[in-house]
Amino acid sequence: MPTNLLEDLEPVVADNLDRHLAIAQEWHPHDYIPWSQGRDFAFLGGEDWDPDQSQLSETAKAAMFTNLLTEDNLPSYHREIATRFGRDGAWGTWVGRWTAEENRHGIALRDYLVVTRGVDPVELERARMDYMTSGYDSGDKTALEAVTYVSFQELATRVSHRNTGKVTGDPIADRLLARISKDENLHMVFYRNIVAAALEIAPDATMRAIADEVIGFQMPGATMAGFRRNSVIIAKAGIYDLRLHHDDVIMPVLRHWDVFDRTDLGPEGEQAREELNAFLTALDQQATTFVDRREENRARVAAREDGVPQDIVAG
Ligand SMILES: [Fe+2]
Ligand SMILES: [Fe+2]
């Protein structure tokens, strides 16, 4: 990455910060929480959590738990971007503003889950302690790689929150998660615009960063307790899966950057684009295989469930 790229991008960051501040609407986590459902736990003479108290399905529990813990690790993400983008000028202001907006997500999700007794608060707290202690480390990403990664990651979080809202079966949770998703979308737009400008300034280096970040993409929760189990549940329910990752996260951003039709690449940029194309073809195939298998499984489960009354009738 050209060493002055951060400086070159500063005016673009300043413009996008202004644009963001002009369109971001103020909202308050407390408005979205059904406080009337809350009551004391045993420590204060009430009743401790019991699985029967939760109105959420196992799928909704897994998704809410994962989404909240992901938001909880904000200090790590702050460190990740603050060390790369710096604390000065528009970059520094953005880092602060973004951190404040993200903190709202963890506050709101925790308030909702504790008040409605949606998940075990003891398990949740232990997992939070554990996950925050280990922290999140993206490795040795450059600033260009980091801003590219978060363009996809913010959109992935948007999709995941939005679809989690739909599976909760609770209009209150759905509204809260839709509100959070709006924030994530604006974050994505901010980062996406910075990368678009980087492509104009340094097309080859930026194309390399794009290829590497798409090929190596991982959600930040990989070190979280139960992550593997929960991500399988989340994928099976269609909250976040390979098809959504390819169609609704990676491709729209790549198209916005005109990645496939750019004519300003040198040999290094072309090489990166070829690697990216090969990866996307494979990802698309994997997504198709995953969805086919999921449909087969669903059909099998449905057939089994349909079979139950038949057996009873026959018996
Ligand atoms: Fe968030
Ligand atoms: Fe975000």
PDB file of C-alpha atoms and ligand atoms in Angstrom:
ATOM      1  CA  MET A   1       0.000   0.000   0.000  1.00  0.00           C
ATOM      2  CA  PRO A   2       1.357   3.452  -0.853  1.00  0.00           C
ATOM      3  CA  THR A   3       2.339   4.925   2.520  1.00  0.00           C
ATOM      4  CA  ASN A   4       0.521   8.217   1.927  1.00  0.00           C
ATOM      5  CA  LEU A   5      -2.789   6.592   0.993  1.00  0.00           C
ATOM      6  CA  LEU A   6      -4.304   7.324   4.411  1.00  0.00           C
ATOM      7  CA  GLU A   7      -3.438  10.996   3.916  1.00  0.00           C
ATOM      8  CA  ASP A   8      -4.676  10.970   0.332  1.00  0.00           C
ATOM      9  CA  LEU A   9      -7.981   9.564   1.537  1.00  0.00           C
ATOM     10  CA  GLU A  10      -8.420  12.090   4.348  1.00  0.00           C
ATOM     11  CA  PRO A  11     -10.625  14.515   2.313  1.00  0.00           C
ATOM     12  CA  VAL A  12     -12.814  11.586   1.227  1.00  0.00           C
ATOM     13  CA  VAL A  13     -13.129  10.508   4.851  1.00  0.00           C
ATOM     14  CA  ALA A  14     -14.037  14.092   5.841  1.00  0.00           C
ATOM     15  CA  ASP A  15     -16.738  14.263   3.133  1.00  0.00           C
ATOM     16  CA  ASN A  16     -18.164  10.902   4.107  1.00  0.00           C
ATOM     17  CA  LEU A  17     -18.110  11.752   7.790  1.00  0.00           C
ATOM     18  CA  ASP A  18     -20.188  14.879   7.032  1.00  0.00           C
ATOM     19  CA  ARG A  19     -22.534  12.867   4.848  1.00  0.00           C
ATOM     20  CA  HIS A  20     -22.900  10.222   7.548  1.00  0.00           C
ATOM     21  CA  LEU A  21     -23.602  12.764  10.293  1.00  0.00           C
ATOM     22  CA  ALA A  22     -26.200  14.465   8.087  1.00  0.00           C
ATOM     23  CA  ILE A  23     -28.187  11.300   7.375  1.00  0.00           C
ATOM     24  CA  ALA A  24     -27.712   9.189  10.539  1.00  0.00           C
ATOM     25  CA  GLN A  25     -30.843   9.511  12.675  1.00  0.00           C
ATOM     26  CA  GLU A  26     -30.601   9.664  16.440  1.00  0.00           C
ATOM     27  CA  TRP A  27     -32.202   6.713  18.207  1.00  0.00           C
ATOM     28  CA  HIS A  28     -32.331   5.461  21.778  1.00  0.00           C
ATOM     29  CA  PRO A  29     -31.889   1.860  22.853  1.00  0.00           C
ATOM     30  CA  HIS A  30     -34.311   2.286  25.786  1.00  0.00           C
ATOM     31  CA  ASP A  31     -37.190   3.011  23.393  1.00  0.00           C
ATOM     32  CA  TYR A  32     -36.939  -0.482  21.928  1.00  0.00           C
ATOM     33  CA  ILE A  33     -36.993  -2.514  25.163  1.00  0.00           C
ATOM     34  CA  PRO A  34     -40.234  -3.944  26.657  1.00  0.00           C
ATOM     35  CA  TRP A  35     -39.354  -2.933  30.224  1.00  0.00           C
ATOM     36  CA  SER A  36     -42.778  -4.030  31.513  1.00  0.00           C
ATOM     37  CA  GLN A  37     -41.676  -7.646  30.964  1.00  0.00           C
ATOM     38  CA  GLY A  38     -38.735  -7.240  33.362  1.00  0.00           C
ATOM     39  CA  ARG A  39     -38.451  -8.489  36.939  1.00  0.00           C
ATOM     40  CA  ASP A  40     -35.844  -9.141  39.637  1.00  0.00           C
ATOM     41  CA  PHE A  41     -33.550 -12.133  39.713  1.00  0.00           C
ATOM     42  CA  ALA A  42     -32.968 -14.265  42.844  1.00  0.00           C
ATOM     43  CA  PHE A  43     -30.142 -12.039  44.100  1.00  0.00           C
ATOM     44  CA  LEU A  44     -32.751  -9.359  44.797  1.00  0.00           C
ATOM     45  CA  GLY A  45     -35.421 -11.758  46.009  1.00  0.00           C
ATOM     46  CA  GLY A  46     -36.916 -12.649  42.626  1.00  0.00           C
ATOM     47  CA  GLU A  47     -36.496 -15.699  40.450  1.00  0.00           C
ATOM     48  CA  ASP A  48     -33.440 -16.767  38.496  1.00  0.00           C
ATOM     49  CA  TRP A  49     -33.495 -17.601  34.810  1.00  0.00           C
ATOM     50  CA  ASP A  50     -35.097 -20.819  33.674  1.00  0.00           C
ATOM     51  CA  PRO A  51     -35.222 -22.086  30.064  1.00  0.00           C
ATOM     52  CA  ASP A  52     -39.034 -22.163  30.207  1.00  0.00           C
ATOM     53  CA  GLN A  53     -39.075 -18.375  30.620  1.00  0.00           C
ATOM     54  CA  SER A  54     -37.653 -17.776  27.156  1.00  0.00           C
ATOM     55  CA  GLN A  55     -40.056 -17.123  24.315  1.00  0.00           C
ATOM     56  CA  LEU A  56     -37.287 -17.544  21.750  1.00  0.00           C
ATOM     57  CA  SER A  57     -36.725 -20.610  19.584  1.00  0.00           C
ATOM     58  CA  GLU A  58     -33.349 -22.362  19.794  1.00  0.00           C
ATOM     59  CA  THR A  59     -32.477 -20.772  16.451  1.00  0.00           C
ATOM     60  CA  ALA A  60     -33.360 -17.263  17.623  1.00  0.00           C
ATOM     61  CA  LYS A  61     -31.433 -17.832  20.860  1.00  0.00           C
ATOM     62  CA  ALA A  62     -28.315 -18.958  18.983  1.00  0.00           C
ATOM     63  CA  ALA A  63     -28.476 -15.978  16.621  1.00  0.00           C
ATOM     64  CA  MET A  64     -29.172 -13.356  19.308  1.00  0.00           C
ATOM     65  CA  PHE A  65     -26.432 -14.792  21.519  1.00  0.00           C
ATOM     66  CA  THR A  66     -23.915 -14.720  18.664  1.00  0.00           C
ATOM     67  CA  ASN A  67     -24.921 -11.244  17.509  1.00  0.00           C
ATOM     68  CA  LEU A  68     -24.717  -9.767  21.005  1.00  0.00           C
ATOM     69  CA  LEU A  69     -21.338 -11.315  21.796  1.00  0.00           C
ATOM     70  CA  THR A  70     -20.028 -10.112  18.452  1.00  0.00           C
ATOM     71  CA  GLU A  71     -21.127  -6.568  19.335  1.00  0.00           C
ATOM     72  CA  ASP A  72     -19.676  -6.948  22.850  1.00  0.00           C
ATOM     73  CA  ASN A  73     -16.140  -7.259  21.575  1.00  0.00           C
ATOM     74  CA  LEU A  74     -16.212  -3.607  20.518  1.00  0.00           C
ATOM     75  CA  PRO A  75     -13.069  -2.654  22.488  1.00  0.00           C
ATOM     76  CA  SER A  76     -11.099  -5.034  20.253  1.00  0.00           C
ATOM     77  CA  TYR A  77     -12.619  -3.636  17.060  1.00  0.00           C
ATOM     78  CA  HIS A  78     -11.972  -0.111  18.289  1.00  0.00           C
ATOM     79  CA  ARG A  79      -8.331  -1.046  18.830  1.00  0.00           C
ATOM     80  CA  GLU A  80      -8.190  -2.630  15.381  1.00  0.00           C
ATOM     81  CA  ILE A  81      -9.380   0.469  13.557  1.00  0.00           C
ATOM     82  CA  ALA A  82      -7.867   3.096  15.878  1.00  0.00           C
ATOM     83  CA  THR A  83      -4.366   1.665  15.439  1.00  0.00           C
ATOM     84  CA  ARG A  84      -4.767   1.651  11.652  1.00  0.00           C
ATOM     85  CA  PHE A  85      -6.774   4.819  10.973  1.00  0.00           C
ATOM     86  CA  GLY A  86      -5.242   6.925  13.749  1.00  0.00           C
ATOM     87  CA  ARG A  87      -6.802   9.419  16.126  1.00  0.00           C
ATOM     88  CA  ASP A  88      -6.285  12.615  14.148  1.00  0.00           C
ATOM     89  CA  GLY A  89      -8.497  14.557  11.774  1.00  0.00           C
ATOM     90  CA  ALA A  90     -11.518  13.057  10.058  1.00  0.00           C
ATOM     91  CA  TRP A  91     -10.201   9.495  10.460  1.00  0.00           C
ATOM     92  CA  GLY A  92     -10.007   9.977  14.236  1.00  0.00           C
ATOM     93  CA  THR A  93     -13.460  11.570  14.447  1.00  0.00           C
ATOM     94  CA  TRP A  94     -14.913   8.680  12.460  1.00  0.00           C
ATOM     95  CA  VAL A  95     -13.281   6.107  14.758  1.00  0.00           C
ATOM     96  CA  GLY A  96     -14.930   7.784  17.766  1.00  0.00           C
ATOM     97  CA  ARG A  97     -18.324   8.209  16.169  1.00  0.00           C
ATOM     98  CA  TRP A  98     -18.372   4.664  14.811  1.00  0.00           C
ATOM     99  CA  THR A  99     -17.420   3.268  18.231  1.00  0.00           C
ATOM    100  CA  ALA A 100     -20.236   5.208  19.929  1.00  0.00           C
ATOM    101  CA  GLU A 101     -22.789   3.934  17.397  1.00  0.00           C
ATOM    102  CA  GLU A 102     -21.604   0.345  17.707  1.00  0.00           C
ATOM    103  CA  ASN A 103     -21.803   0.443  21.501  1.00  0.00           C
ATOM    104  CA  ARG A 104     -25.521   1.169  21.164  1.00  0.00           C
ATOM    105  CA  HIS A 105     -26.005  -2.232  19.527  1.00  0.00           C
ATOM    106  CA  GLY A 106     -24.601  -4.206  22.446  1.00  0.00           C
ATOM    107  CA  ILE A 107     -26.510  -2.084  24.972  1.00  0.00           C
ATOM    108  CA  ALA A 108     -29.827  -2.580  23.197  1.00  0.00           C
ATOM    109  CA  LEU A 109     -29.427  -6.310  22.545  1.00  0.00           C
ATOM    110  CA  ARG A 110     -28.357  -7.020  26.137  1.00  0.00           C
ATOM    111  CA  ASP A 111     -31.215  -4.976  27.602  1.00  0.00           C
ATOM    112  CA  TYR A 112     -33.686  -6.838  25.395  1.00  0.00           C
ATOM    113  CA  LEU A 113     -32.357 -10.306  26.238  1.00  0.00           C
ATOM    114  CA  VAL A 114     -32.104  -9.701  29.987  1.00  0.00           C
ATOM    115  CA  VAL A 115     -35.500  -8.013  30.326  1.00  0.00           C
ATOM    116  CA  THR A 116     -37.336 -10.639  28.263  1.00  0.00           C
ATOM    117  CA  ARG A 117     -35.268 -13.519  29.722  1.00  0.00           C
ATOM    118  CA  GLY A 118     -34.525 -14.612  26.173  1.00  0.00           C
ATOM    119  CA  VAL A 119     -31.214 -16.348  26.994  1.00  0.00           C
ATOM    120  CA  ASP A 120     -29.452 -17.546  30.142  1.00  0.00           C
ATOM    121  CA  PRO A 121     -27.851 -14.372  31.577  1.00  0.00           C
ATOM    122  CA  VAL A 122     -25.201 -16.373  33.458  1.00  0.00           C
ATOM    123  CA  GLU A 123     -24.099 -18.251  30.344  1.00  0.00           C
ATOM    124  CA  LEU A 124     -24.172 -14.977  28.432  1.00  0.00           C
ATOM    125  CA  GLU A 125     -22.013 -13.170  30.992  1.00  0.00           C
ATOM    126  CA  ARG A 126     -19.481 -15.994  31.201  1.00  0.00           C
ATOM    127  CA  ALA A 127     -19.221 -16.098  27.426  1.00  0.00           C
ATOM    128  CA  ARG A 128     -18.791 -12.327  27.298  1.00  0.00           C
ATOM    129  CA  MET A 129     -15.990 -12.406  29.866  1.00  0.00           C
ATOM    130  CA  ASP A 130     -14.282 -15.200  27.984  1.00  0.00           C
ATOM    131  CA  TYR A 131     -14.670 -13.710  24.513  1.00  0.00           C
ATOM    132  CA  MET A 132     -13.633 -10.197  25.531  1.00  0.00           C
ATOM    133  CA  THR A 133     -10.641 -11.524  27.459  1.00  0.00           C
ATOM    134  CA  SER A 134      -9.333 -13.345  24.389  1.00  0.00           C
ATOM    135  CA  GLY A 135     -10.339 -10.350  22.248  1.00  0.00           C
ATOM    136  CA  TYR A 136     -10.396 -10.075  18.485  1.00  0.00           C
ATOM    137  CA  ASP A 137      -7.239  -9.817  16.422  1.00  0.00           C
ATOM    138  CA  SER A 138      -7.372  -9.471  12.646  1.00  0.00           C
ATOM    139  CA  GLY A 139      -3.633 -10.092  12.368  1.00  0.00           C
ATOM    140  CA  ASP A 140      -1.361  -7.808  10.380  1.00  0.00           C
ATOM    141  CA  LYS A 141      -3.921  -6.129   8.123  1.00  0.00           C
ATOM    142  CA  THR A 142      -2.862  -2.817   6.595  1.00  0.00           C
ATOM    143  CA  ALA A 143      -5.242   0.145   6.825  1.00  0.00           C
ATOM    144  CA  LEU A 144      -6.316  -0.538   3.232  1.00  0.00           C
ATOM    145  CA  GLU A 145      -7.034  -4.187   4.015  1.00  0.00           C
ATOM    146  CA  ALA A 146      -8.878  -3.225   7.195  1.00  0.00           C
ATOM    147  CA  VAL A 147     -11.152  -0.715   5.458  1.00  0.00           C
ATOM    148  CA  THR A 148     -11.833  -3.287   2.733  1.00  0.00           C
ATOM    149  CA  TYR A 149     -12.617  -6.011   5.263  1.00  0.00           C
ATOM    150  CA  VAL A 150     -15.071  -3.846   7.211  1.00  0.00           C
ATOM    151  CA  SER A 151     -16.933  -2.903   4.018  1.00  0.00           C
ATOM    152  CA  PHE A 152     -17.981  -6.549   3.784  1.00  0.00           C
ATOM    153  CA  GLN A 153     -18.183  -7.167   7.503  1.00  0.00           C
ATOM    154  CA  GLU A 154     -20.628  -4.302   8.160  1.00  0.00           C
ATOM    155  CA  LEU A 155     -22.897  -5.560   5.399  1.00  0.00           C
ATOM    156  CA  ALA A 156     -22.647  -9.108   6.757  1.00  0.00           C
ATOM    157  CA  THR A 157     -23.694  -7.811  10.186  1.00  0.00           C
ATOM    158  CA  ARG A 158     -26.577  -5.927   8.618  1.00  0.00           C
ATOM    159  CA  VAL A 159     -27.885  -9.071   6.914  1.00  0.00           C
ATOM    160  CA  SER A 160     -27.377 -11.149  10.040  1.00  0.00           C
ATOM    161  CA  HIS A 161     -29.211  -8.722  12.374  1.00  0.00           C
ATOM    162  CA  ARG A 162     -32.042  -8.230   9.894  1.00  0.00           C
ATOM    163  CA  ASN A 163     -32.632 -11.946   9.405  1.00  0.00           C
ATOM    164  CA  THR A 164     -32.263 -12.638  13.120  1.00  0.00           C
ATOM    165  CA  GLY A 165     -35.090 -10.167  13.727  1.00  0.00           C
ATOM    166  CA  LYS A 166     -37.319 -12.138  11.375  1.00  0.00           C
ATOM    167  CA  VAL A 167     -36.769 -15.463  13.187  1.00  0.00           C
ATOM    168  CA  THR A 168     -37.397 -14.113  16.696  1.00  0.00           C
ATOM    169  CA  GLY A 169     -41.149 -14.218  16.190  1.00  0.00           C
ATOM    170  CA  ASP A 170     -41.291 -11.066  18.331  1.00  0.00           C
ATOM    171  CA  PRO A 171     -42.243  -7.797  16.600  1.00  0.00           C
ATOM    172  CA  ILE A 172     -40.358  -5.868  19.311  1.00  0.00           C
ATOM    173  CA  ALA A 173     -37.091  -7.725  18.678  1.00  0.00           C
ATOM    174  CA  ASP A 174     -37.666  -7.486  14.937  1.00  0.00           C
ATOM    175  CA  ARG A 175     -38.002  -3.711  15.146  1.00  0.00           C
ATOM    176  CA  LEU A 176     -34.897  -3.392  17.316  1.00  0.00           C
ATOM    177  CA  LEU A 177     -32.802  -5.530  14.978  1.00  0.00           C
ATOM    178  CA  ALA A 178     -34.093  -3.646  11.937  1.00  0.00           C
ATOM    179  CA  ARG A 179     -32.991  -0.403  13.625  1.00  0.00           C
ATOM    180  CA  ILE A 180     -29.531  -1.797  14.336  1.00  0.00           C
ATOM    181  CA  SER A 181     -29.301  -3.027  10.731  1.00  0.00           C
ATOM    182  CA  LYS A 182     -29.808   0.532   9.506  1.00  0.00           C
ATOM    183  CA  ASP A 183     -26.722   1.609  11.445  1.00  0.00           C
ATOM    184  CA  GLU A 184     -24.720  -1.278  10.005  1.00  0.00           C
ATOM    185  CA  ASN A 185     -25.803  -0.310   6.513  1.00  0.00           C
ATOM    186  CA  LEU A 186     -24.591   3.252   6.945  1.00  0.00           C
ATOM    187  CA  HIS A 187     -21.286   1.937   8.286  1.00  0.00           C
ATOM    188  CA  MET A 188     -20.943  -0.241   5.215  1.00  0.00           C
ATOM    189  CA  VAL A 189     -21.666   2.729   2.922  1.00  0.00           C
ATOM    190  CA  PHE A 190     -19.000   4.801   4.662  1.00  0.00           C
ATOM    191  CA  TYR A 191     -16.277   2.166   4.309  1.00  0.00           C
ATOM    192  CA  ARG A 192     -17.375   1.205   0.798  1.00  0.00           C
ATOM    193  CA  ASN A 193     -16.988   4.827  -0.319  1.00  0.00           C
ATOM    194  CA  ILE A 194     -13.477   5.003   1.125  1.00  0.00           C
ATOM    195  CA  VAL A 195     -12.448   1.867  -0.763  1.00  0.00           C
ATOM    196  CA  ALA A 196     -14.031   3.236  -3.954  1.00  0.00           C
ATOM    197  CA  ALA A 197     -11.786   6.292  -3.597  1.00  0.00           C
ATOM    198  CA  ALA A 198      -8.758   4.103  -2.851  1.00  0.00           C
ATOM    199  CA  LEU A 199      -9.435   2.205  -6.098  1.00  0.00           C
ATOM    200  CA  GLU A 200      -9.188   5.479  -8.007  1.00  0.00           C
ATOM    201  CA  ILE A 201      -5.941   6.493  -6.290  1.00  0.00           C
ATOM    202  CA  ALA A 202      -4.218   3.106  -6.160  1.00  0.00           C
ATOM    203  CA  PRO A 203      -6.134   0.588  -8.300  1.00  0.00           C
ATOM    204  CA  ASP A 204      -3.640  -2.284  -8.196  1.00  0.00           C
ATOM    205  CA  ALA A 205      -2.961  -2.194  -4.456  1.00  0.00           C
ATOM    206  CA  THR A 206      -6.667  -1.826  -3.722  1.00  0.00           C
ATOM    207  CA  MET A 207      -7.639  -4.694  -6.032  1.00  0.00           C
ATOM    208  CA  ARG A 208      -5.069  -6.850  -4.235  1.00  0.00           C
ATOM    209  CA  ALA A 209      -6.589  -5.903  -0.879  1.00  0.00           C
ATOM    210  CA  ILE A 210     -10.105  -6.662  -2.169  1.00  0.00           C
ATOM    211  CA  ALA A 211      -9.098 -10.095  -3.477  1.00  0.00           C
ATOM    212  CA  ASP A 212      -7.288 -10.972  -0.237  1.00  0.00           C
ATOM    213  CA  GLU A 213     -10.121  -9.820   2.023  1.00  0.00           C
ATOM    214  CA  VAL A 214     -12.820 -11.628   0.054  1.00  0.00           C
ATOM    215  CA  ILE A 215     -10.774 -14.838  -0.163  1.00  0.00           C
ATOM    216  CA  GLY A 216      -9.777 -14.785   3.503  1.00  0.00           C
ATOM    217  CA  PHE A 217     -13.051 -13.422   4.899  1.00  0.00           C
ATOM    218  CA  GLN A 218     -14.026 -14.595   8.383  1.00  0.00           C
ATOM    219  CA  MET A 219     -16.667 -13.276  10.731  1.00  0.00           C
ATOM    220  CA  PRO A 220     -15.086 -11.781  13.871  1.00  0.00           C
ATOM    221  CA  GLY A 221     -16.730 -14.261  16.262  1.00  0.00           C
ATOM    222  CA  ALA A 222     -14.568 -17.293  15.486  1.00  0.00           C
ATOM    223  CA  THR A 223     -13.048 -17.439  19.008  1.00  0.00           C
ATOM    224  CA  MET A 224     -16.419 -17.102  20.765  1.00  0.00           C
ATOM    225  CA  ALA A 225     -17.819 -19.917  22.935  1.00  0.00           C
ATOM    226  CA  GLY A 226     -20.143 -22.127  20.867  1.00  0.00           C
ATOM    227  CA  PHE A 227     -19.405 -20.249  17.655  1.00  0.00           C
ATOM    228  CA  ARG A 228     -19.171 -23.293  15.414  1.00  0.00           C
ATOM    229  CA  ARG A 229     -22.367 -24.849  16.749  1.00  0.00           C
ATOM    230  CA  ASN A 230     -24.230 -21.540  16.570  1.00  0.00           C
ATOM    231  CA  SER A 231     -23.036 -20.679  13.075  1.00  0.00           C
ATOM    232  CA  VAL A 232     -24.359 -24.016  11.831  1.00  0.00           C
ATOM    233  CA  ILE A 233     -27.768 -23.220  13.386  1.00  0.00           C
ATOM    234  CA  ILE A 234     -27.635 -19.716  11.871  1.00  0.00           C
ATOM    235  CA  ALA A 235     -26.773 -21.087   8.410  1.00  0.00           C
ATOM    236  CA  LYS A 236     -29.415 -23.823   8.555  1.00  0.00           C
ATOM    237  CA  ALA A 237     -32.061 -21.216   9.355  1.00  0.00           C
ATOM    238  CA  GLY A 238     -30.933 -18.991   6.464  1.00  0.00           C
ATOM    239  CA  ILE A 239     -30.026 -16.112   8.790  1.00  0.00           C
ATOM    240  CA  TYR A 240     -26.509 -16.053   7.410  1.00  0.00           C
ATOM    241  CA  ASP A 241     -25.214 -18.636   4.977  1.00  0.00           C
ATOM    242  CA  LEU A 242     -22.927 -18.964   1.984  1.00  0.00           C
ATOM    243  CA  ARG A 243     -25.656 -17.983  -0.477  1.00  0.00           C
ATOM    244  CA  LEU A 244     -26.399 -14.759   1.397  1.00  0.00           C
ATOM    245  CA  HIS A 245     -22.679 -14.149   1.823  1.00  0.00           C
ATOM    246  CA  HIS A 246     -22.085 -14.419  -1.920  1.00  0.00           C
ATOM    247  CA  ASP A 247     -25.279 -12.805  -3.244  1.00  0.00           C
ATOM    248  CA  ASP A 248     -26.136 -10.164  -0.657  1.00  0.00           C
ATOM    249  CA  VAL A 249     -22.774  -9.222   0.833  1.00  0.00           C
ATOM    250  CA  ILE A 250     -19.795  -9.829  -1.456  1.00  0.00           C
ATOM    251  CA  MET A 251     -21.293  -9.281  -4.914  1.00  0.00           C
ATOM    252  CA  PRO A 252     -23.204  -6.003  -4.338  1.00  0.00           C
ATOM    253  CA  VAL A 253     -20.096  -4.362  -2.887  1.00  0.00           C
ATOM    254  CA  LEU A 254     -17.841  -5.653  -5.664  1.00  0.00           C
ATOM    255  CA  ARG A 255     -20.305  -4.408  -8.280  1.00  0.00           C
ATOM    256  CA  HIS A 256     -20.474  -1.022  -6.614  1.00  0.00           C
ATOM    257  CA  TRP A 257     -16.694  -0.802  -6.989  1.00  0.00           C
ATOM    258  CA  ASP A 258     -16.999  -1.837 -10.634  1.00  0.00           C
ATOM    259  CA  VAL A 259     -14.459  -4.540  -9.865  1.00  0.00           C
ATOM    260  CA  PHE A 260     -15.317  -6.727 -12.876  1.00  0.00           C
ATOM    261  CA  ASP A 261     -15.286  -4.005 -15.538  1.00  0.00           C
ATOM    262  CA  ARG A 262     -12.442  -1.745 -14.465  1.00  0.00           C
ATOM    263  CA  THR A 263      -9.930  -0.933 -17.179  1.00  0.00           C
ATOM    264  CA  ASP A 264      -7.349   0.841 -15.012  1.00  0.00           C
ATOM    265  CA  LEU A 265      -5.543  -2.215 -13.633  1.00  0.00           C
ATOM    266  CA  GLY A 266      -1.908  -3.079 -14.229  1.00  0.00           C
ATOM    267  CA  PRO A 267      -0.577  -6.664 -14.263  1.00  0.00           C
ATOM    268  CA  GLU A 268      -0.676  -6.926 -10.446  1.00  0.00           C
ATOM    269  CA  GLY A 269      -4.259  -5.739 -10.259  1.00  0.00           C
ATOM    270  CA  GLU A 270      -5.276  -8.086 -13.094  1.00  0.00           C
ATOM    271  CA  GLN A 271      -3.653 -10.975 -11.277  1.00  0.00           C
ATOM    272  CA  ALA A 272      -5.577 -10.128  -8.093  1.00  0.00           C
ATOM    273  CA  ARG A 273      -8.839  -9.868 -10.046  1.00  0.00           C
ATOM    274  CA  GLU A 274      -8.257 -13.281 -11.638  1.00  0.00           C
ATOM    275  CA  GLU A 275      -7.730 -14.837  -8.213  1.00  0.00           C
ATOM    276  CA  LEU A 276     -10.864 -13.110  -6.985  1.00  0.00           C
ATOM    277  CA  ASN A 277     -12.913 -14.377  -9.945  1.00  0.00           C
ATOM    278  CA  ALA A 278     -11.735 -17.954  -9.430  1.00  0.00           C
ATOM    279  CA  PHE A 279     -12.614 -17.738  -5.741  1.00  0.00           C
ATOM    280  CA  LEU A 280     -16.078 -16.297  -6.443  1.00  0.00           C
ATOM    281  CA  THR A 281     -16.885 -19.088  -8.907  1.00  0.00           C
ATOM    282  CA  ALA A 282     -15.981 -21.674  -6.269  1.00  0.00           C
ATOM    283  CA  LEU A 283     -17.898 -19.806  -3.547  1.00  0.00           C
ATOM    284  CA  ASP A 284     -20.994 -19.664  -5.744  1.00  0.00           C
ATOM    285  CA  GLN A 285     -20.779 -23.429  -6.307  1.00  0.00           C
ATOM    286  CA  GLN A 286     -20.330 -24.096  -2.586  1.00  0.00           C
ATOM    287  CA  ALA A 287     -23.336 -21.901  -1.851  1.00  0.00           C
ATOM    288  CA  THR A 288     -25.456 -23.864  -4.336  1.00  0.00           C
ATOM    289  CA  THR A 289     -24.370 -27.170  -2.809  1.00  0.00           C
ATOM    290  CA  PHE A 290     -25.126 -25.889   0.690  1.00  0.00           C
ATOM    291  CA  VAL A 291     -28.618 -24.677  -0.219  1.00  0.00           C
ATOM    292  CA  ASP A 292     -29.410 -27.917  -2.119  1.00  0.00           C
ATOM    293  CA  ARG A 293     -28.416 -30.000   0.902  1.00  0.00           C
ATOM    294  CA  ARG A 294     -30.374 -27.769   3.242  1.00  0.00           C
ATOM    295  CA  GLU A 295     -33.484 -28.156   1.094  1.00  0.00           C
ATOM    296  CA  GLU A 296     -33.065 -31.922   1.007  1.00  0.00           C
ATOM    297  CA  ASN A 297     -32.777 -31.988   4.786  1.00  0.00           C
ATOM    298  CA  ARG A 298     -35.797 -29.758   5.234  1.00  0.00           C
ATOM    299  CA  ALA A 299     -37.827 -31.967   2.873  1.00  0.00           C
ATOM    300  CA  ARG A 300     -36.736 -35.043   4.845  1.00  0.00           C
ATOM    301  CA  VAL A 301     -37.722 -33.454   8.171  1.00  0.00           C
ATOM    302  CA  ALA A 302     -41.063 -32.285   6.715  1.00  0.00           C
ATOM    303  CA  ALA A 303     -41.788 -35.775   5.387  1.00  0.00           C
ATOM    304  CA  ARG A 304     -40.973 -37.261   8.792  1.00  0.00           C
ATOM    305  CA  GLU A 305     -43.242 -34.751  10.531  1.00  0.00           C
ATOM    306  CA  ASP A 306     -46.048 -35.387   8.034  1.00  0.00           C
ATOM    307  CA  GLY A 307     -45.589 -39.084   8.774  1.00  0.00           C
ATOM    308  CA  VAL A 308     -46.368 -38.724  12.480  1.00  0.00           C
ATOM    309  CA  PRO A 309     -50.168 -38.395  12.262  1.00  0.00           C
ATOM    310  CA  GLN A 310     -50.212 -41.191   9.625  1.00  0.00           C
ATOM    311  CA  ASP A 311     -48.492 -43.496  12.105  1.00  0.00           C
ATOM    312  CA  ILE A 312     -50.922 -42.506  14.813  1.00  0.00           C
ATOM    313  CA  VAL A 313     -53.864 -43.138  12.470  1.00  0.00           C
ATOM    314  CA  ALA A 314     -52.358 -46.458  11.421  1.00  0.00           C
ATOM    315  CA  GLY A 315     -51.720 -47.406  15.058  1.00  0.00           C
TER     316      GLY A 315
HETATM  317 FE    FE B   1     -22.997  -3.293  15.321  1.00  0.00          FE
HETATM  318 FE    FE B   2     -21.473  -1.447  12.268  1.00  0.00          FE
END
